[in-house]
Each structure stands twice: as C-alpha cells, then as structure tokens.
Tab-separated table of C-alpha atoms and ligand atoms in Angstrom:
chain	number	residue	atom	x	y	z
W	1185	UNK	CA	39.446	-1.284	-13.292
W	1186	UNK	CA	36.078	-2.870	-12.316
W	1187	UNK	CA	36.009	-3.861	-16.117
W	1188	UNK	CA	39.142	-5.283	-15.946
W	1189	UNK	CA	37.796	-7.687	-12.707
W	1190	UNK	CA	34.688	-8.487	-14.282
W	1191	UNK	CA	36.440	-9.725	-17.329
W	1192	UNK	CA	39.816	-11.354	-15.397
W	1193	UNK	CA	36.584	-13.468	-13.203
W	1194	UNK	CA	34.600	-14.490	-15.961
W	1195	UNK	CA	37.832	-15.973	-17.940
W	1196	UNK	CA	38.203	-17.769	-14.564
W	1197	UNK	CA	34.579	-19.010	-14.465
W	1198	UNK	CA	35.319	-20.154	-18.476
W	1199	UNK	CA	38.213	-22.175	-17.481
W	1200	UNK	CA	36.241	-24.376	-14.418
W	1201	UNK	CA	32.833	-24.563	-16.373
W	1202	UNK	CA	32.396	-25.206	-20.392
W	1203	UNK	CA	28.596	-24.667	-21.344
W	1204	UNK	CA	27.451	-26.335	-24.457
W	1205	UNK	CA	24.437	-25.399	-26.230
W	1206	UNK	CA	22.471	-28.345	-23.532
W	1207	UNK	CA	24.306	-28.602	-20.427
W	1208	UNK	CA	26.935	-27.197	-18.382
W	1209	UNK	CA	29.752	-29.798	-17.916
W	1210	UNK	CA	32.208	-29.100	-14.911
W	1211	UNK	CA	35.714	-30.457	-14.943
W	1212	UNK	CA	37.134	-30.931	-11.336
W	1213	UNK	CA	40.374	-31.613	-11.619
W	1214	UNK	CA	43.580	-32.519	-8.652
W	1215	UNK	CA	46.994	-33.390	-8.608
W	1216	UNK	CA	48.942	-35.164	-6.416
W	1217	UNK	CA	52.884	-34.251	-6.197
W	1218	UNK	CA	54.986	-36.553	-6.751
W	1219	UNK	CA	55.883	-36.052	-2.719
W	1220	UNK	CA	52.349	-36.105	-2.012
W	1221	UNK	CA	50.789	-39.257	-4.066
W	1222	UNK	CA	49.841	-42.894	-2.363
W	1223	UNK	CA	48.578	-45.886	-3.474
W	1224	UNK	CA	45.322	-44.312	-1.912
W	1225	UNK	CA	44.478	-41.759	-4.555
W	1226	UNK	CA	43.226	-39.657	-2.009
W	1227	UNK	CA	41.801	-35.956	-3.307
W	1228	UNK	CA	40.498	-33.467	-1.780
W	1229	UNK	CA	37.117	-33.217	-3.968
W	1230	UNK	CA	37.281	-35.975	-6.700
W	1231	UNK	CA	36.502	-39.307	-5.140
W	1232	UNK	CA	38.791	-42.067	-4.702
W	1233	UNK	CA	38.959	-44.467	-7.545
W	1234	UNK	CA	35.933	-47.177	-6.948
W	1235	UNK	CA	35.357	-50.668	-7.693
W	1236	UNK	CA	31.503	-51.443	-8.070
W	1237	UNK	CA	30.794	-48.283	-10.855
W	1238	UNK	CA	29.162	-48.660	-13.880
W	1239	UNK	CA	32.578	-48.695	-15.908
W	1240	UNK	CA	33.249	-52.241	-14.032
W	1241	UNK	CA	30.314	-53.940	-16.148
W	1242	UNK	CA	31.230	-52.078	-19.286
W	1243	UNK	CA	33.015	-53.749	-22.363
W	1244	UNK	CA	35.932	-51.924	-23.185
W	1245	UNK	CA	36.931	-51.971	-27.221
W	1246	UNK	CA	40.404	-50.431	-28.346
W	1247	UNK	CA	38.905	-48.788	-31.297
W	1248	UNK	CA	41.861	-46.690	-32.689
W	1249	UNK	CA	45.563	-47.068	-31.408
W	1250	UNK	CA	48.112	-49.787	-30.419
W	1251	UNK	CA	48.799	-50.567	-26.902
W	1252	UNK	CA	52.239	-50.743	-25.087
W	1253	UNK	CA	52.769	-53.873	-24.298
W	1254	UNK	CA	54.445	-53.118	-21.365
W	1255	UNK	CA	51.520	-51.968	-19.839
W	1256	UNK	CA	48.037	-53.781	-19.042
W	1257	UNK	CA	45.129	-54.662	-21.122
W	1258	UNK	CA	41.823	-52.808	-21.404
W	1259	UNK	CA	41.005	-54.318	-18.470
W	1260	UNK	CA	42.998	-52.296	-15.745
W	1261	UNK	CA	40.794	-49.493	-16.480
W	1262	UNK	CA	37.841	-50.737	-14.899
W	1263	UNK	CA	39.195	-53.643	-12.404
W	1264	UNK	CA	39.457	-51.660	-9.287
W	1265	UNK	CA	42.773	-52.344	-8.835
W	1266	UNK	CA	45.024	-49.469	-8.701
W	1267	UNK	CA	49.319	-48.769	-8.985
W	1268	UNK	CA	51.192	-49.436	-5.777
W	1269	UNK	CA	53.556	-47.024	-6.972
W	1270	UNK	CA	54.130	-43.998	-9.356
W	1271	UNK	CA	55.462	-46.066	-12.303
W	1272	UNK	CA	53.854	-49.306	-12.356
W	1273	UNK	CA	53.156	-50.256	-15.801
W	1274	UNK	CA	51.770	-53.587	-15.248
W	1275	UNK	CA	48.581	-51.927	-13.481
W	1276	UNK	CA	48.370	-48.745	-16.049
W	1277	UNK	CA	47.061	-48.748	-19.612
W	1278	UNK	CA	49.345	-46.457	-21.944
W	1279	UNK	CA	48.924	-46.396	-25.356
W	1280	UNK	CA	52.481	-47.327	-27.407
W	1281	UNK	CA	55.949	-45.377	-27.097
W	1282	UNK	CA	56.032	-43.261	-30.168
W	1283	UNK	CA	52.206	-43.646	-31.071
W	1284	UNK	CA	49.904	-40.549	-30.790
W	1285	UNK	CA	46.989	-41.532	-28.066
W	1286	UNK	CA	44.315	-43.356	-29.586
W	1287	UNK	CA	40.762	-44.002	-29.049
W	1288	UNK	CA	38.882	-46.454	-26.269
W	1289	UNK	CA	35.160	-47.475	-26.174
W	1290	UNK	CA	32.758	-47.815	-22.894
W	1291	UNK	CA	29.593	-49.668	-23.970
W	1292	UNK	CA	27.170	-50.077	-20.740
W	1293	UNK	CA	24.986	-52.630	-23.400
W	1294	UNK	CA	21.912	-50.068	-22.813
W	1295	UNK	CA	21.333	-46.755	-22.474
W	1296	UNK	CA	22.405	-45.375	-19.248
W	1297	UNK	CA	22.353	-41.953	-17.198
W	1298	UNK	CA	25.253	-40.927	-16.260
W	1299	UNK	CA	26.337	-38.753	-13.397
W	1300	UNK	CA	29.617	-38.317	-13.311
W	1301	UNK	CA	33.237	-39.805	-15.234
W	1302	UNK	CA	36.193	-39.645	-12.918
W	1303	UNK	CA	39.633	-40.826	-14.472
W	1304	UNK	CA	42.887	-41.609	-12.419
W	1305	UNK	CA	46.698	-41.659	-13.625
W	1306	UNK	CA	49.846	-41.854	-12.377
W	1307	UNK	CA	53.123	-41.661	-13.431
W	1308	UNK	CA	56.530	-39.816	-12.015
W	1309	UNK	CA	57.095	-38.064	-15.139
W	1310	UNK	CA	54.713	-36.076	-18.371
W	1311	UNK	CA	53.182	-39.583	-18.104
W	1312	UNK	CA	51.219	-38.478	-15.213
W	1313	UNK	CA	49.155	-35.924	-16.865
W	1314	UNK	CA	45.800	-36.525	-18.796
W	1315	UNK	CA	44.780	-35.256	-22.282
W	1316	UNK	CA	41.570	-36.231	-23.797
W	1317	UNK	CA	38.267	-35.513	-25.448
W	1318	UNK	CA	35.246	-37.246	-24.202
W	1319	UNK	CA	32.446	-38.386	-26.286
W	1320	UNK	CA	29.160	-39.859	-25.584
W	1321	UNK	CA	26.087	-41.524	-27.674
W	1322	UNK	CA	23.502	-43.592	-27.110
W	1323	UNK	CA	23.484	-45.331	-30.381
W	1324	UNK	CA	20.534	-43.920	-31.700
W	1325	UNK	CA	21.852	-41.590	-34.692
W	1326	UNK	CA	20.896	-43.442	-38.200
W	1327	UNK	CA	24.702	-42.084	-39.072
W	1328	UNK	CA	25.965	-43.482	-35.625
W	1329	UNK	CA	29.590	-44.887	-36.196
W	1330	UNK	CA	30.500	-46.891	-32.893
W	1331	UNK	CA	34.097	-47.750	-33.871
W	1332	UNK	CA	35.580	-44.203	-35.560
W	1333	UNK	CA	38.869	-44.462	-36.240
W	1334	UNK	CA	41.345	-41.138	-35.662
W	1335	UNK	CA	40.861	-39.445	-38.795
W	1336	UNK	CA	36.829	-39.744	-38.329
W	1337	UNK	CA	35.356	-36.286	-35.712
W	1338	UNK	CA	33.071	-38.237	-33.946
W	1339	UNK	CA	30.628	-35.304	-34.130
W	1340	UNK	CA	29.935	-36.495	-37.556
W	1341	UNK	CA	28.419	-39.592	-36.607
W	1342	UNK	CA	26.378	-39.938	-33.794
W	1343	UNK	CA	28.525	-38.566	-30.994
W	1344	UNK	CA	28.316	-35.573	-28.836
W	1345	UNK	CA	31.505	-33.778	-27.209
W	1346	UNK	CA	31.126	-33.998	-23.661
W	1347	UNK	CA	34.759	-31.870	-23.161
W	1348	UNK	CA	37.946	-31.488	-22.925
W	1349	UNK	CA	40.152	-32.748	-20.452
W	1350	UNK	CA	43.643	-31.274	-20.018
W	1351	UNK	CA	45.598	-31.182	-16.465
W	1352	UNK	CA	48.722	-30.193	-18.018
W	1353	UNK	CA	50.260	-27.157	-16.001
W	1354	UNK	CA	52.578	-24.636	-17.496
W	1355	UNK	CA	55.425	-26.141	-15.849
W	1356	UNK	CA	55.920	-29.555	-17.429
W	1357	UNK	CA	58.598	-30.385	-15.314
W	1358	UNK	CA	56.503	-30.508	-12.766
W	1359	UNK	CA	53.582	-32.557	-13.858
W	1360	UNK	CA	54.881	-35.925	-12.509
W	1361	UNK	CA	52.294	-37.823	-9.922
W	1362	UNK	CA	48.659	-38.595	-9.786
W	1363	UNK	CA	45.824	-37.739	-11.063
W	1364	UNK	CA	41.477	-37.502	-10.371
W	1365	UNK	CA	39.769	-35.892	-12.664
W	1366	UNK	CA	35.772	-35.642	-12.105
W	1367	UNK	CA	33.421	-34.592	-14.905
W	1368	UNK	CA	29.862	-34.112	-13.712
W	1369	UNK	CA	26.893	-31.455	-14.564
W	1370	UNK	CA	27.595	-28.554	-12.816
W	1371	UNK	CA	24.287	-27.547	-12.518
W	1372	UNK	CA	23.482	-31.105	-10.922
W	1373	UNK	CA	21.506	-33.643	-12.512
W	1374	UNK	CA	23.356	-35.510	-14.921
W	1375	UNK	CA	26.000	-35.713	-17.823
W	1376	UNK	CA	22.827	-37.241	-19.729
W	1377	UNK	CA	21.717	-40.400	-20.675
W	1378	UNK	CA	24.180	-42.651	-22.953
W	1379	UNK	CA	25.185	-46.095	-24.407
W	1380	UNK	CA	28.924	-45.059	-24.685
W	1381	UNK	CA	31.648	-43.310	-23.903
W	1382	UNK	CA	34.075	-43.092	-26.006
W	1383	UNK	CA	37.840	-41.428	-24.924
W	1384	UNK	CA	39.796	-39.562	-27.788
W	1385	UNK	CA	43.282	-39.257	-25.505
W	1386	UNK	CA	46.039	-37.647	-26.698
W	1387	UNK	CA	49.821	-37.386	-25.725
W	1388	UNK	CA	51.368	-35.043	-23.108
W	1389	UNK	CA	53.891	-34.237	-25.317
W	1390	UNK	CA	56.069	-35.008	-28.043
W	1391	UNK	CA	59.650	-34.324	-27.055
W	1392	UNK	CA	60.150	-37.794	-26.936
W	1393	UNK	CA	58.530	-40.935	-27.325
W	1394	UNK	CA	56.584	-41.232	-24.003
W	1395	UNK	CA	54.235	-38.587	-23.921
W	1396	UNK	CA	50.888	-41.597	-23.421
W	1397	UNK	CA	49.524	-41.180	-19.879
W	1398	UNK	CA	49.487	-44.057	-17.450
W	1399	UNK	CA	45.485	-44.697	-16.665
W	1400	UNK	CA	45.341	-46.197	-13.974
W	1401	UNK	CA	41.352	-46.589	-13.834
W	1402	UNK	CA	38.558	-44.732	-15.399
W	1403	UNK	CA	35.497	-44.691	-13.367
W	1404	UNK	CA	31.556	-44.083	-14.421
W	1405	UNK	CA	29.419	-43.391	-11.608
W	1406	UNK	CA	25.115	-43.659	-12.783
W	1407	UNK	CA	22.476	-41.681	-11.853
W	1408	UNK	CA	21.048	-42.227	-8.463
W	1409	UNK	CA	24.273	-44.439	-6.859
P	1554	CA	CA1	36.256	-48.632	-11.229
P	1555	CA	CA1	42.688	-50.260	-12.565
C-alpha cells in the first residue's frame, strides 16, 4: 500500500515538473470555463497577459505553416491587446482550417535570459486548448538552423526542447474557454539564456478542420523584471 502511494505521488510530481538532463522546467497551467472567462484573463497563479515583456520587442517570423486569414497577423501575439470575447478571431492568431499547426519564431536580436514564457488562448470550443513544443537557442550551434521547417527536429540543429505543453483534459467537450499557461524553472532562476524561441504548435484535434488554437498573446518575461 505505502508502495502503491509512493509511486501514485511521484507520477503526480512527473506530470507538474519535467527534469531534463540541465534544468527542471515547471509547467503551470489554468483554465478558465467557458462560464468563468473575461476579457481580463484573470488566473489564479499564471499572471495576466502583459504588455511591456520581452516578447513585445521581439520579431516574430512564421517559419513553417499558413495562417487563417480570418484571424490576425503575427503581430497579435505580442501587442498587448487581448479578445473581448471567447471567439474573436480578429485579435487571435490560428494557424489555417485544415492545416496541422505550424511553427513561429521569437528572436529578442541578442541573447537574452529568460525567466518565464506564459501563453494565453481563448476560444469557446477545442480551439481553446494549447498544444505545443517549445524550443530555445541562442544561435550559437555551427549546425544552428533558425528557420526549420516541420519535417526538420529542431534538436538536430541548434535547438534545445524546453517542453511540452498540452492543457487538453480528458473531456474534450469540455475544453472550451481560456487559457494561461506559465513555463518557468521550478527550481527558480531561469529557463536559461537564449536568442529564440521557437513554438512547434500542434492541433487539438483532428475530427474536423478546426483543431488550431486561438493565441491570443504569448508573453516572455526576462530575468530580473
Ligand atoms: Ca505581451
Ligand atoms: Ca494579443
């Protein structure tokens, strides 16, 4: 029995916290119902979305994927400015109806530390929900590919996994409304020191064609703000 607990609290502690080989990355992440969520993206724990971070002085690059063009541009990731309302695809970016995800660039033009990545969505239906793979470099790898396409694992040239992001629940039906996800070091310090970020994001689902989440902003908080 005490086996049993040991093992049934560790598998708990594996879900919250994924250690790689150099740092222990923690993945906070909260949901808003679709009852619950305002144009405040208030959470308990993961901060509101903000307008002065490092993302805002980033250049964003598409660098794998088609956009919807009923959404926004790159640009409503990192403008502050957030949805009114829970499907508002003028102020979301969502890669194309019937596409798989694709793949989106940060570049902070120099080598930055990096405390924590929070990312926002919202959407009323398995739009809501966020699936993605962070990345990070800072350039330096002689094999360092900054534009790698979908068929390329970033691993291979120059980047290094940061984690997985996935606040899908088992009840799809009852993913609709907003999102905060925070991704910090969960020992403290920071996520490290990087050039880029670079967001692998896949769909929700594919039992129809609009399975792309809604991003509503995607937020980079450095070291020491
Ligand atoms: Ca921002
Ligand atoms: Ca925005």
């Amino acid at each position: 029995m005490k086996h049993w607990i040991a093992t049934a609290a560790f598998t708990l502690a594996m879900l919250l916290v994924q250690t790689t080989a150099s740092q222990t990355t923690k993945v906070v992440t909260e949901h808003n119902s679709n009852a619950t969520a305002t144009a405040a993206f208030k959470f308990k724990s993961v901060p509101s979305p903000a307008k002065d971070d490092a993302a805002a002085r980033a250049k964003i690059s598409l660098v794998d994927g088609e956009l919807d063009g009923n959404g926004a541009d790159l640009s409503a990731l990192n403008d502050g400015m957030l949805p009114a309302e829970a499907d508002e695809p003028a102020r979301n970016l969502f890669f194309n109806a019937g596409t798989g995800g694709g793949r989106l660039r940060f570049d902070f033009g120099s080598v930055t530390e990096i405390a924590q990545v929070n990312t926002y969505s919202w959407h009323p239906d398995t739009r809501g929900p966020q699936v993605y793979r962070l990345w990070a470099s800072d350039g330096s790898d002689a094999k360092f590919n900054p534009e790698p396409k979908g068929n390329i694992d970033p691993a291979s040239c120059g980047w290094k996994l940061i984690t997985l992001v996935d606040t899908r629940s088992k009840q799809p039906a009852d993913d609709g409304g907003q999102y905060g996800v925070s991704i910090s070091n969960g020992a403290g310090g920071s996520l490290g020191k990087y050039r880029y970020l670079l967001f692998d994001c896949y769909v929700t689902e594919t039992a129809d064609d609009f399975g792309n989440t809604f991003y509503s902003e995607i937020d980079v908080i450095a070291a020491g703000k």
